[in-house]
PDB file of C-alpha atoms in Angstrom:
ATOM      1  CA  MET A  30       0.040   0.015  -0.061  1.00  0.00           C
ATOM      2  CA  LYS A  31       2.943   2.498   0.861  1.00  0.00           C
ATOM      3  CA  LYS A  32       4.258   1.996  -2.544  1.00  0.00           C
ATOM      4  CA  TYR A  33       1.053   3.347  -4.308  1.00  0.00           C
ATOM      5  CA  ILE A  34       1.118   6.517  -1.882  1.00  0.00           C
ATOM      6  CA  GLY A  35       3.950   8.124  -3.871  1.00  0.00           C
ATOM      7  CA  PRO A  36       2.853   7.714  -7.348  1.00  0.00           C
ATOM      8  CA  ILE A  37      -0.765   8.756  -6.437  1.00  0.00           C
ATOM      9  CA  LEU A  38       0.708  11.793  -4.639  1.00  0.00           C
ATOM     10  CA  LEU A  39       2.394  12.902  -7.880  1.00  0.00           C
ATOM     11  CA  VAL A  40      -0.501  12.188 -10.072  1.00  0.00           C
ATOM     12  CA  VAL A  41      -2.479  14.493  -7.656  1.00  0.00           C
ATOM     13  CA  VAL A  42       0.151  17.182  -7.746  1.00  0.00           C
ATOM     14  CA  PHE A  43       0.344  17.084 -11.622  1.00  0.00           C
ATOM     15  CA  LEU A  44      -3.566  17.388 -11.935  1.00  0.00           C
ATOM     16  CA  THR A  45      -3.543  20.221  -9.472  1.00  0.00           C
ATOM     17  CA  SER A  46      -1.107  21.946 -11.274  1.00  0.00           C
ATOM     18  CA  VAL A  47      -2.502  21.514 -14.695  1.00  0.00           C
ATOM     19  CA  ALA A  48      -6.065  22.581 -13.439  1.00  0.00           C
ATOM     20  CA  MET A  49      -4.631  25.863 -11.928  1.00  0.00           C
ATOM     21  CA  THR A  50      -2.578  26.805 -15.015  1.00  0.00           C
ATOM     22  CA  THR A  51      -5.183  25.858 -17.580  1.00  0.00           C
ATOM     23  CA  ARG A  52      -7.267  28.784 -18.733  1.00  0.00           C
ATOM     24  CA  ALA A  53     -10.957  28.403 -19.432  1.00  0.00           C
ATOM     25  CA  PRO A  54     -11.667  29.059 -23.240  1.00  0.00           C
ATOM     26  CA  GLU A  55     -13.005  32.388 -24.012  1.00  0.00           C
ATOM     27  CA  PRO A  56     -16.860  32.418 -24.395  1.00  0.00           C
ATOM     28  CA  MET A  57     -17.950  32.835 -27.905  1.00  0.00           C
ATOM     29  CA  HIS A  58     -19.916  36.271 -28.560  1.00  0.00           C
ATOM     30  CA  SER A  59     -23.487  36.568 -28.038  1.00  0.00           C
ATOM     31  CA  LEU A  60     -26.339  38.311 -29.791  1.00  0.00           C
ATOM     32  CA  GLU A  61     -28.625  37.910 -26.725  1.00  0.00           C
ATOM     33  CA  GLY A  62     -30.630  41.005 -26.246  1.00  0.00           C
ATOM     34  CA  THR A  63     -32.521  43.704 -28.036  1.00  0.00           C
ATOM     35  CA  TRP A  64     -30.851  45.734 -30.984  1.00  0.00           C
ATOM     36  CA  GLU A  65     -31.859  48.682 -32.976  1.00  0.00           C
ATOM     37  CA  LEU A  66     -30.936  49.267 -36.519  1.00  0.00           C
ATOM     38  CA  GLN A  67     -28.717  52.488 -37.066  1.00  0.00           C
ATOM     39  CA  SER A  68     -27.598  52.593 -40.548  1.00  0.00           C
ATOM     40  CA  PHE A  69     -26.526  50.798 -43.775  1.00  0.00           C
ATOM     41  CA  TYR A  70     -23.331  50.014 -45.470  1.00  0.00           C
ATOM     42  CA  ASN A  71     -22.640  49.415 -49.108  1.00  0.00           C
ATOM     43  CA  TYR A  72     -19.480  47.466 -50.079  1.00  0.00           C
ATOM     44  CA  ASP A  73     -17.489  47.370 -53.173  1.00  0.00           C
ATOM     45  CA  GLY A  74     -17.275  43.497 -52.586  1.00  0.00           C
ATOM     46  CA  GLN A  75     -14.734  44.057 -49.633  1.00  0.00           C
ATOM     47  CA  ASN A  76     -14.710  47.767 -48.253  1.00  0.00           C
ATOM     48  CA  ILE A  77     -17.461  50.046 -47.115  1.00  0.00           C
ATOM     49  CA  MET A  78     -18.251  52.588 -49.990  1.00  0.00           C
ATOM     50  CA  ASP A  79     -21.121  54.226 -48.673  1.00  0.00           C
ATOM     51  CA  THR A  80     -23.213  54.819 -45.738  1.00  0.00           C
ATOM     52  CA  THR A  81     -27.227  55.199 -45.735  1.00  0.00           C
ATOM     53  CA  GLU A  82     -28.532  56.812 -42.578  1.00  0.00           C
ATOM     54  CA  LEU A  83     -32.131  55.904 -41.846  1.00  0.00           C
ATOM     55  CA  VAL A  84     -35.035  58.475 -42.664  1.00  0.00           C
ATOM     56  CA  ASP A  85     -36.824  60.115 -39.951  1.00  0.00           C
ATOM     57  CA  GLY A  86     -39.434  57.814 -38.306  1.00  0.00           C
ATOM     58  CA  TYR A  87     -37.868  54.650 -39.673  1.00  0.00           C
ATOM     59  CA  ARG A  88     -37.331  52.149 -36.955  1.00  0.00           C
ATOM     60  CA  GLN A  89     -36.253  48.594 -36.913  1.00  0.00           C
ATOM     61  CA  VAL A  90     -35.682  46.479 -33.983  1.00  0.00           C
ATOM     62  CA  LYS A  91     -34.404  42.824 -33.304  1.00  0.00           C
ATOM     63  CA  MET A  92     -34.610  40.615 -30.389  1.00  0.00           C
ATOM     64  CA  TYR A  93     -32.421  37.566 -29.959  1.00  0.00           C
ATOM     65  CA  TYR A  94     -33.442  35.333 -26.912  1.00  0.00           C
ATOM     66  CA  GLY A  95     -33.007  31.478 -26.355  1.00  0.00           C
ATOM     67  CA  GLY A  96     -32.292  30.726 -29.967  1.00  0.00           C
ATOM     68  CA  LYS A  97     -35.495  32.497 -31.265  1.00  0.00           C
ATOM     69  CA  VAL A  98     -35.352  35.991 -33.385  1.00  0.00           C
ATOM     70  CA  MET A  99     -38.122  38.484 -33.728  1.00  0.00           C
ATOM     71  CA  TRP A 100     -37.846  41.626 -35.687  1.00  0.00           C
ATOM     72  CA  SER A 101     -40.205  44.698 -36.376  1.00  0.00           C
ATOM     73  CA  ARG A 102     -40.057  47.515 -38.654  1.00  0.00           C
ATOM     74  CA  THR A 103     -41.874  50.575 -39.125  1.00  0.00           C
ATOM     75  CA  ASP A 104     -41.192  53.054 -42.081  1.00  0.00           C
ATOM     76  CA  PRO A 105     -42.855  56.325 -42.633  1.00  0.00           C
ATOM     77  CA  ASN A 106     -42.979  55.740 -46.416  1.00  0.00           C
ATOM     78  CA  ASP A 107     -44.833  52.261 -45.845  1.00  0.00           C
ATOM     79  CA  THR A 108     -48.031  52.317 -44.153  1.00  0.00           C
ATOM     80  CA  ILE A 109     -47.711  48.330 -43.409  1.00  0.00           C
ATOM     81  CA  GLY A 110     -45.551  47.421 -40.498  1.00  0.00           C
ATOM     82  CA  ARG A 111     -43.239  44.574 -41.100  1.00  0.00           C
ATOM     83  CA  PHE A 112     -42.254  42.018 -38.582  1.00  0.00           C
ATOM     84  CA  GLY A 113     -40.813  38.455 -38.707  1.00  0.00           C
ATOM     85  CA  TYR A 114     -40.182  35.424 -36.129  1.00  0.00           C
ATOM     86  CA  GLY A 115     -37.903  32.436 -36.234  1.00  0.00           C
ATOM     87  CA  SER A 116     -34.756  30.979 -34.999  1.00  0.00           C
ATOM     88  CA  TYR A 117     -31.253  31.784 -35.224  1.00  0.00           C
ATOM     89  CA  ARG A 118     -27.919  30.580 -34.445  1.00  0.00           C
ATOM     90  CA  ILE A 119     -24.494  32.020 -34.839  1.00  0.00           C
ATOM     91  CA  THR A 120     -21.141  30.690 -35.454  1.00  0.00           C
ATOM     92  CA  GLN A 121     -17.453  32.645 -35.046  1.00  0.00           C
ATOM     93  CA  ASP A 122     -18.319  34.876 -38.194  1.00  0.00           C
ATOM     94  CA  GLU A 123     -21.808  34.030 -39.358  1.00  0.00           C
ATOM     95  CA  LEU A 124     -25.520  34.653 -38.305  1.00  0.00           C
ATOM     96  CA  ILE A 125     -27.977  32.040 -39.720  1.00  0.00           C
ATOM     97  CA  GLU A 126     -31.660  33.226 -39.415  1.00  0.00           C
ATOM     98  CA  VAL A 127     -34.677  30.907 -40.342  1.00  0.00           C
ATOM     99  CA  ILE A 128     -38.000  32.803 -40.378  1.00  0.00           C
ATOM    100  CA  GLU A 129     -41.037  30.897 -39.831  1.00  0.00           C
ATOM    101  CA  TYR A 130     -43.803  33.458 -39.918  1.00  0.00           C
ATOM    102  CA  GLY A 131     -44.177  37.169 -40.301  1.00  0.00           C
ATOM    103  CA  ASP A 132     -46.545  39.754 -41.833  1.00  0.00           C
ATOM    104  CA  HIS A 133     -48.327  39.099 -45.111  1.00  0.00           C
ATOM    105  CA  TYR A 134     -45.391  40.351 -47.267  1.00  0.00           C
ATOM    106  CA  MET A 135     -42.749  38.552 -45.193  1.00  0.00           C
ATOM    107  CA  MET A 136     -44.951  35.260 -45.883  1.00  0.00           C
ATOM    108  CA  GLN A 137     -44.860  35.783 -49.436  1.00  0.00           C
ATOM    109  CA  ALA A 138     -41.134  36.217 -49.572  1.00  0.00           C
ATOM    110  CA  LEU A 139     -40.927  32.891 -47.271  1.00  0.00           C
ATOM    111  CA  ASP A 140     -42.434  31.096 -50.232  1.00  0.00           C
ATOM    112  CA  THR A 141     -39.016  31.548 -51.910  1.00  0.00           C
ATOM    113  CA  ILE A 142     -36.604  31.594 -49.125  1.00  0.00           C
ATOM    114  CA  ARG A 143     -36.485  31.077 -45.280  1.00  0.00           C
ATOM    115  CA  GLN A 144     -32.976  30.834 -44.252  1.00  0.00           C
ATOM    116  CA  PHE A 145     -30.862  34.030 -44.310  1.00  0.00           C
ATOM    117  CA  SER A 146     -27.402  33.718 -43.673  1.00  0.00           C
ATOM    118  CA  PHE A 147     -25.194  36.770 -43.186  1.00  0.00           C
ATOM    119  CA  GLU A 148     -21.409  37.332 -42.378  1.00  0.00           C
ATOM    120  CA  LEU A 149     -21.303  38.429 -38.664  1.00  0.00           C
ATOM    121  CA  ILE A 150     -19.137  41.213 -37.379  1.00  0.00           C
ATOM    122  CA  ILE A 151     -19.797  41.652 -33.883  1.00  0.00           C
ATOM    123  CA  GLU A 152     -18.370  44.190 -31.398  1.00  0.00           C
ATOM    124  CA  HIS A 153     -19.378  44.580 -27.712  1.00  0.00           C
ATOM    125  CA  ASP A 154     -22.430  46.818 -28.182  1.00  0.00           C
ATOM    126  CA  SER A 155     -22.865  46.657 -32.022  1.00  0.00           C
ATOM    127  CA  TYR A 156     -23.087  44.370 -34.929  1.00  0.00           C
ATOM    128  CA  ARG A 157     -23.133  44.114 -38.605  1.00  0.00           C
ATOM    129  CA  GLN A 158     -25.093  41.631 -40.604  1.00  0.00           C
ATOM    130  CA  VAL A 159     -23.343  41.622 -44.008  1.00  0.00           C
ATOM    131  CA  THR A 160     -25.069  40.064 -47.096  1.00  0.00           C
ATOM    132  CA  LEU A 161     -22.735  38.273 -49.392  1.00  0.00           C
ATOM    133  CA  ASP A 162     -23.125  37.706 -53.043  1.00  0.00           C
ATOM    134  CA  ASP A 163     -22.837  34.176 -54.652  1.00  0.00           C
ATOM    135  CA  GLU A 164     -18.962  34.701 -54.820  1.00  0.00           C
ATOM    136  CA  GLY A 165     -18.587  35.590 -51.191  1.00  0.00           C
ATOM    137  CA  ASN A 166     -18.339  39.269 -51.890  1.00  0.00           C
ATOM    138  CA  ARG A 167     -19.767  41.862 -49.348  1.00  0.00           C
ATOM    139  CA  THR A 168     -22.676  43.738 -50.854  1.00  0.00           C
ATOM    140  CA  PHE A 169     -24.571  45.382 -48.173  1.00  0.00           C
ATOM    141  CA  SER A 170     -25.066  45.531 -44.480  1.00  0.00           C
ATOM    142  CA  GLU A 171     -27.583  46.400 -41.680  1.00  0.00           C
ATOM    143  CA  ASN A 172     -25.645  47.934 -38.756  1.00  0.00           C
ATOM    144  CA  TYR A 173     -27.213  47.392 -35.305  1.00  0.00           C
ATOM    145  CA  LYS A 174     -26.555  48.905 -31.758  1.00  0.00           C
ATOM    146  CA  ARG A 175     -27.606  47.163 -28.524  1.00  0.00           C
ATOM    147  CA  ILE A 176     -30.361  48.968 -26.663  1.00  0.00           C
ATOM    148  CA  ASN A 177     -30.721  46.928 -23.444  1.00  0.00           C
TER     149      ASN A 177
END
């Protein structure tokens, strides 16, 4: 029995030192929360070429909670409000939204496409969802700021 105490003690010391020096992995970013659209960017394929500010009265809000997304939009030039609801997931650099239902016009659009994939550029209190063309070039982005 005494001959096992030495090796067991060495293993315990080794495991303790590894546990104390091993860092926990960095948590992946999160979109959990409520976000408001601030502006749009147009790209030349990679770089921002133009910024489009929102017109007065235009408002779009997205909420991400528990794997679900909901968005609503009001536009003073459009008398019909817009909204959509579905699920989402993120990777290190991608946002995928699968819209389940929405307003009348959204439901018409859902006949052709339900899954929307974007390049995701996220910072502490802001994020951009960038639309890519078929060749992977940036074309357009919606730019959001956290409001909660």
